[in-house]
Structure formats: structure tokens, C-alpha cells
Short mmCIF file of C-alpha atoms in Angstrom, two decimals:
data_model
loop_
_atom_site.label_atom_id
_atom_site.label_comp_id
_atom_site.label_asym_id
_atom_site.label_seq_id
_atom_site.Cartn_x
_atom_site.Cartn_y
_atom_site.Cartn_z
CA UNK A 1 4.03 -12.56 26.14
CA UNK A 2 1.70 -13.82 23.56
CA UNK A 3 2.84 -13.62 19.95
CA UNK A 4 1.20 -11.42 17.44
CA UNK A 5 -0.86 -13.36 14.70
CA UNK A 6 -2.79 -10.70 13.19
CA UNK A 7 -6.02 -9.48 14.26
CA UNK A 8 -9.79 -9.63 12.79
CA UNK A 9 -9.27 -6.03 11.41
CA UNK A 10 -5.62 -6.26 10.28
CA UNK A 11 -4.49 -9.08 7.67
CA UNK A 12 -1.02 -9.37 8.21
CA UNK A 13 1.54 -11.48 6.04
CA UNK A 14 3.51 -14.28 7.37
CA UNK A 15 6.71 -12.28 7.03
CA UNK A 16 5.22 -9.23 8.77
CA UNK A 17 4.24 -11.44 11.78
CA UNK A 18 7.65 -13.15 11.91
CA UNK A 19 9.30 -9.70 11.79
CA UNK A 20 7.05 -8.24 14.63
CA UNK A 21 7.62 -11.25 16.86
CA UNK A 22 11.49 -11.16 16.11
CA UNK A 23 11.72 -7.83 17.21
CA UNK A 24 9.85 -8.25 20.36
CA UNK A 25 11.97 -11.35 21.23
CA UNK A 26 15.19 -9.24 20.43
CA UNK A 27 13.90 -6.40 22.35
CA UNK A 28 14.71 -4.07 19.26
CA UNK A 29 12.51 -1.46 17.93
CA UNK A 30 10.67 -2.59 14.74
CA UNK A 31 11.36 -0.15 11.85
CA UNK A 32 8.32 -0.59 9.35
CA UNK A 33 8.58 1.03 5.93
CA UNK A 34 6.22 0.80 2.91
CA UNK A 35 4.03 2.85 0.61
CA UNK A 36 1.95 5.34 2.27
CA UNK A 37 -1.62 3.92 2.95
CA UNK A 38 -0.19 0.28 3.56
CA UNK A 39 -1.39 0.21 7.07
CA UNK A 40 2.05 0.95 8.88
CA UNK A 41 0.43 3.20 11.67
CA UNK A 42 -2.58 0.96 11.82
CA UNK A 43 -0.27 -1.92 12.55
CA UNK A 44 1.02 -0.56 15.96
CA UNK A 45 -2.71 0.15 17.18
CA UNK A 46 -3.51 -3.58 16.16
CA UNK A 47 -0.60 -4.93 17.91
CA UNK A 48 -1.57 -3.14 21.02
CA UNK A 49 -4.95 -4.58 20.78
CA UNK A 50 -3.77 -8.21 20.07
CA UNK A 51 -1.22 -8.24 23.00
CA UNK A 52 -3.70 -6.17 25.08
CA UNK A 53 -1.24 -3.45 25.90
CA UNK A 54 -1.55 0.36 26.10
CA UNK A 55 -0.46 2.37 23.14
CA UNK A 56 1.49 5.63 23.29
CA UNK A 57 1.68 7.33 20.13
CA UNK A 58 4.37 9.92 19.34
CA UNK A 59 3.40 11.46 15.89
CA UNK A 60 6.63 13.17 14.57
CA UNK A 61 6.41 16.19 12.47
CA UNK A 62 9.22 18.48 10.63
CA UNK A 63 9.53 20.46 13.94
CA UNK A 64 9.64 17.55 16.18
CA UNK A 65 12.90 17.35 18.41
CA UNK A 66 14.10 14.30 20.14
CA UNK A 67 13.92 16.16 23.47
CA UNK A 68 10.37 16.51 22.97
CA UNK A 69 9.92 12.93 23.35
CA UNK A 70 11.77 13.01 26.68
CA UNK A 71 10.40 16.05 28.28
CA UNK A 72 9.86 19.64 28.12
CA UNK A 73 10.81 22.25 30.58
CA UNK A 74 8.35 25.28 30.57
CA UNK A 75 10.55 28.00 31.92
CA UNK A 76 8.29 30.84 30.87
CA UNK A 77 5.33 29.58 32.69
CA UNK A 78 7.62 29.23 35.89
CA UNK A 79 8.97 32.84 35.43
CA UNK A 80 5.25 34.11 35.17
CA UNK A 81 4.09 32.21 38.32
CA UNK A 82 7.13 33.52 40.24
CA UNK A 83 6.04 37.03 39.20
CA UNK A 84 2.67 36.44 40.47
CA UNK A 85 3.91 34.93 43.69
CA UNK A 86 2.54 31.33 42.83
CA UNK A 87 3.65 28.87 45.47
CA UNK A 88 4.20 26.10 42.77
CA UNK A 89 7.48 27.84 41.58
CA UNK A 90 9.27 26.15 44.47
CA UNK A 91 8.93 22.65 42.86
CA UNK A 92 10.40 22.52 39.38
CA UNK A 93 8.67 19.30 38.61
CA UNK A 94 5.51 21.32 38.20
CA UNK A 95 6.91 22.70 34.92
CA UNK A 96 8.00 19.39 33.52
CA UNK A 97 5.92 18.31 30.71
CA UNK A 98 6.56 14.56 30.28
CA UNK A 99 7.20 13.24 26.56
CA UNK A 100 6.09 10.06 25.12
CA UNK A 101 9.20 8.18 25.85
CA UNK A 102 9.01 9.13 29.77
CA UNK A 103 5.29 8.23 29.88
CA UNK A 104 6.13 4.75 28.31
CA UNK A 105 9.20 4.29 30.60
CA UNK A 106 7.26 4.87 33.95
CA UNK A 107 4.36 2.63 32.67
CA UNK A 108 3.44 -0.17 35.31
CA UNK A 109 3.44 -2.59 32.29
CA UNK A 110 5.17 -3.12 29.16
CA UNK A 111 3.45 -0.83 26.59
CA UNK A 112 3.69 -0.23 22.82
CA UNK A 113 5.43 2.83 21.81
CA UNK A 114 4.88 4.01 18.29
CA UNK A 115 7.20 6.65 16.94
CA UNK A 116 5.19 7.54 13.78
CA UNK A 117 6.70 8.80 10.50
CA UNK A 118 10.28 9.42 11.87
CA UNK A 119 11.47 10.49 8.55
CA UNK A 120 9.51 13.80 8.86
CA UNK A 121 12.02 15.11 11.24
CA UNK A 122 15.51 16.46 11.07
CA UNK A 123 18.20 14.07 10.03
CA UNK A 124 19.74 14.14 13.44
CA UNK A 125 16.54 13.41 15.17
CA UNK A 126 17.06 9.43 15.01
CA UNK A 127 20.76 9.81 16.36
CA UNK A 128 19.38 11.89 19.06
CA UNK A 129 17.43 8.96 20.30
CA UNK A 130 20.12 6.29 20.16
CA UNK A 131 21.29 6.40 23.76
CA UNK A 132 17.72 6.49 25.08
CA UNK A 133 16.51 3.60 22.83
CA UNK A 134 19.67 1.62 23.55
CA UNK A 135 19.89 1.99 27.51
CA UNK A 136 16.11 2.49 28.22
CA UNK A 137 16.92 5.46 30.38
CA UNK A 138 17.65 9.24 30.42
CA UNK A 139 18.58 12.09 32.67
CA UNK A 140 16.15 14.95 33.56
CA UNK A 141 18.67 17.77 34.48
CA UNK A 142 16.05 20.12 35.80
CA UNK A 143 15.00 17.70 38.48
CA UNK A 144 18.21 15.69 38.75
CA UNK A 145 16.20 12.71 38.30
CA UNK A 146 17.53 9.48 36.22
CA UNK A 147 14.54 8.09 34.32
CA UNK A 148 14.86 4.48 33.78
CA UNK A 149 12.18 2.39 32.10
CA UNK A 150 10.46 -0.05 34.40
CA UNK A 151 9.62 -2.37 31.53
CA UNK A 152 11.30 -2.06 28.23
CA UNK A 153 8.56 -0.84 25.69
CA UNK A 154 7.65 -2.53 22.47
CA UNK A 155 8.85 0.18 19.98
CA UNK A 156 7.24 0.68 16.55
CA UNK A 157 8.78 3.11 14.22
CA UNK A 158 7.11 3.99 10.90
CA UNK A 159 9.05 5.67 8.09
CA UNK A 160 7.69 6.73 4.42
CA UNK A 161 11.25 6.90 3.23
CA UNK A 162 11.10 10.79 2.79
CA UNK A 163 14.63 10.73 4.20
CA UNK A 164 17.68 8.21 4.61
CA UNK A 165 17.95 7.09 8.08
CA UNK A 166 21.26 7.12 9.73
CA UNK A 167 23.37 3.66 9.66
CA UNK A 168 23.86 4.03 13.45
CA UNK A 169 20.16 4.18 13.99
CA UNK A 170 19.37 1.45 11.50
CA UNK A 171 21.81 -1.06 13.27
CA UNK A 172 19.69 -0.94 16.29
CA UNK A 173 16.38 -1.71 14.63
CA UNK A 174 14.83 -4.84 13.17
CA UNK A 175 13.65 -3.85 9.68
CA UNK A 176 10.57 -4.84 7.73
CA UNK A 177 9.24 -3.35 4.78
CA UNK A 178 5.45 -3.93 3.87
CA UNK A 179 5.08 -4.97 0.35
CA UNK A 180 1.83 -4.13 -1.47
CA UNK A 181 -0.39 -7.10 -0.97
CA UNK A 182 -1.07 -9.60 -3.61
CA UNK A 183 -4.73 -10.03 -5.06
CA UNK A 184 -5.61 -12.58 -2.59
CA UNK A 185 -4.27 -10.85 0.46
CA UNK A 186 -5.96 -7.66 -0.62
CA UNK A 187 -9.28 -9.37 -1.27
CA UNK A 188 -9.15 -10.53 2.27
CA UNK A 189 -8.60 -6.79 3.54
CA UNK A 190 -11.55 -5.71 1.52
CA UNK A 191 -13.79 -8.47 2.88
CA UNK A 192 -12.67 -7.48 6.43
CA UNK A 193 -14.01 -3.79 5.77
CA UNK A 194 -16.95 -4.98 3.62
CA UNK A 195 -18.12 -8.30 4.64
CA UNK A 196 -21.33 -8.64 2.76
CA UNK A 197 -20.10 -7.13 -0.59
CA UNK A 198 -21.09 -8.97 -3.54
CA UNK A 199 -18.21 -10.97 -5.04
CA UNK A 200 -18.61 -9.68 -8.61
CA UNK A 201 -18.31 -6.25 -7.40
CA UNK A 202 -15.36 -7.22 -5.73
CA UNK A 203 -13.67 -8.77 -8.43
CA UNK A 204 -14.53 -5.95 -11.08
CA UNK A 205 -13.23 -3.38 -8.57
CA UNK A 206 -9.98 -5.21 -8.07
CA UNK A 207 -9.50 -5.77 -11.88
CA UNK A 208 -9.98 -2.13 -12.39
CA UNK A 209 -7.90 -1.17 -9.25
CA UNK A 210 -4.75 -3.28 -10.40
CA UNK A 211 -5.17 -1.89 -14.00
CA UNK A 212 -4.80 1.58 -12.53
CA UNK A 213 -1.88 0.53 -10.43
CA UNK A 214 -0.07 -1.17 -13.25
CA UNK A 215 0.02 2.13 -15.35
CA UNK A 216 3.62 2.52 -15.86
CA UNK A 217 3.58 6.34 -15.72
CA UNK A 218 1.44 6.61 -12.62
CA UNK A 219 3.45 8.71 -10.06
CA UNK A 220 1.47 8.06 -7.20
CA UNK A 221 0.02 4.66 -7.07
CA UNK A 222 -3.04 3.88 -5.42
CA UNK A 223 -2.85 1.96 -2.10
CA UNK A 224 -4.64 -0.12 0.36
CA UNK A 225 -6.27 2.51 2.16
CA UNK A 226 -7.58 4.21 -1.22
CA UNK A 227 -9.14 1.23 -2.58
CA UNK A 228 -10.95 0.85 0.67
CA UNK A 229 -12.51 4.51 0.31
CA UNK A 230 -13.09 3.91 -3.38
CA UNK A 231 -15.12 0.66 -2.76
CA UNK A 232 -17.09 2.65 0.05
CA UNK A 233 -17.88 5.20 -2.50
CA UNK A 234 -19.04 2.57 -5.09
CA UNK A 235 -21.26 1.19 -2.62
CA UNK A 236 -22.77 4.61 -1.86
CA UNK A 237 -23.08 5.45 -5.56
CA UNK A 238 -24.84 1.97 -6.10
CA UNK A 239 -22.16 1.29 -8.72
CA UNK A 240 -22.40 -2.30 -9.86
CA UNK A 241 -20.09 -4.80 -11.35
CA UNK A 242 -21.39 -4.58 -15.03
CA UNK A 243 -20.95 -0.64 -14.94
CA UNK A 244 -16.98 -1.29 -13.80
CA UNK A 245 -16.74 -3.79 -16.64
CA UNK A 246 -17.98 -1.32 -18.93
CA UNK A 247 -15.11 1.04 -17.61
CA UNK A 248 -12.68 -1.61 -18.23
CA UNK A 249 -13.92 -1.73 -21.84
CA UNK A 250 -13.50 2.00 -22.26
CA UNK A 251 -17.11 2.71 -22.53
CA UNK A 252 -17.45 4.67 -19.21
CA UNK A 253 -15.23 6.96 -17.09
CA UNK A 254 -13.73 5.77 -13.83
CA UNK A 255 -16.17 6.50 -11.12
CA UNK A 256 -14.85 8.51 -7.98
CA UNK A 257 -11.33 8.54 -9.59
CA UNK A 258 -10.52 11.06 -7.05
CA UNK A 259 -10.40 8.55 -4.22
CA UNK A 260 -7.60 6.65 -6.16
CA UNK A 261 -5.48 9.25 -7.84
CA UNK A 262 -4.32 12.35 -5.96
CA UNK A 263 -2.80 14.68 -8.75
CA UNK A 264 -3.67 16.00 -12.10
CA UNK A 265 -0.96 14.44 -13.96
CA UNK A 266 -1.97 11.00 -12.84
CA UNK A 267 -5.43 11.62 -13.75
CA UNK A 268 -4.55 12.98 -17.08
CA UNK A 269 -2.88 9.54 -18.00
CA UNK A 270 -6.31 7.76 -17.50
CA UNK A 271 -8.28 10.12 -19.63
#
């Protein structure tokens, strides 16, 4: 299999590329942490594009259970159909809804499986997946089937660090923390999204952006995705580099500040 080297739309650091390819080589899930907005979810999509593999996206919520990733049995629909005399009730498989793990396991080629924001679920959620992620198989009790992966999927797991993950789960993963990009890397990311942007505007925007990020009392620092949104608004609003320089000098208010800061306490610090 080809190695991941980044894509035209995703600027990956050397360390991140090493982590991705190491996880693929070791056949271990890659656990990605980092600030919200640093491209953790997008990474899985770009890996799929780069390696030309299908992507199965399992987005985890607070109510998500590990069982839903395997399958769900719709007993209510089967009962209703039996009352209506529907012939399909004779085959219980008609009432099995395959989860993302099942779909990834039965795929005819190696796929990318994204388990997105795993820390949103109950604390037992990661432990409930240990056997399936280790053995790449599980049992469907309703149909009596043993579901075994045809090809071990490349598993990308993201976390925003809202909860500590169990040690037993962490031992089975290859871990990487996406650090906030340095100025040169961030500039490359901006250029990917806005290739024809005037360099004076890019430099002035980044000066102001980093000045905001470096405020010591900011609770929610603006991220990569937020500078992209902000620059888009600067372009729409026809804000030029000179105007941003005047902001840095304290002569004007920060334009479109709501794209960068997301709570009233942080906004008050900059007023």
C-alpha cells in the first residue's frame, strides 16, 4: 500500500505523516488528539483520498453505544410485521441494521474507518470495542453469524480530550497529538484555501491572528478552521492589509471578531 504523504488540500507535518504510516504498518488504530478545529476529522477524509480507499464515517454522540457500531436488531418492526402477516418476518436478517464496523469488515477491499469524537460517548464505550478492534471479528447472536473482517481496516479515531480514555484502550492505539501549526505551516494552509490572496493581507492577518491567540487569558483560542473562515470574511468585506495594521495599532476594532472568538468573556478581553 502507498504511504500517506499529505494531499493538495491537507498540509500534514512530518511527524503526522510518520504517525499515520506507522499506524498503518503496525495495523493499529491511530488515535488523533488536538485542539478543536485543527483538522482531525478532515484528516481521515484526506487519507482516504490519498490512498484511494472508501471511507466509513462513524460519528460518535453522547448517546452512541459500541453495539451500534456492530449492528442493531429492530425487534419492534419485526413484531409489527408479524402482526400484519408479512412474510419477511421469517428471516431475522431483514431486521438487522449493519453498523459501520460491520460494513467496514465486509468490504471487499481495505477501507478507512473513522471513529469520530470517541470521547463524546460514555466512558465504557472504548472498552466495549476492545475485542472487536483486536480480533477484527464479532458475533451476531440473532443470526448466529461470526462476522470476520475480510481486510483489516485502517482505523482513525479522533478525540477532543473531553474525557480520559481507558488505559487498556490506549495501549492498543498508535497516538499522535496535532499541535497547532507554526506560522510557516499555517501560511501554507491558508495558501491552499486562498491561492491568489495578496501576501500583504496574509501577513497582516496572521500577525493579528497570532496576537489574539497569544492573549494569555483567552479561554478558547481561535484555531486553524477559524482563521480560514475569518480570512474568507475579510475578502468578502474587502478588508485590506492597511486596515488590519491599523487594528494592530489600536486605531480600529477587529473586523468579524465573531469568526475568531466564540464567547463573550474572550471578546471582552480584546475590547
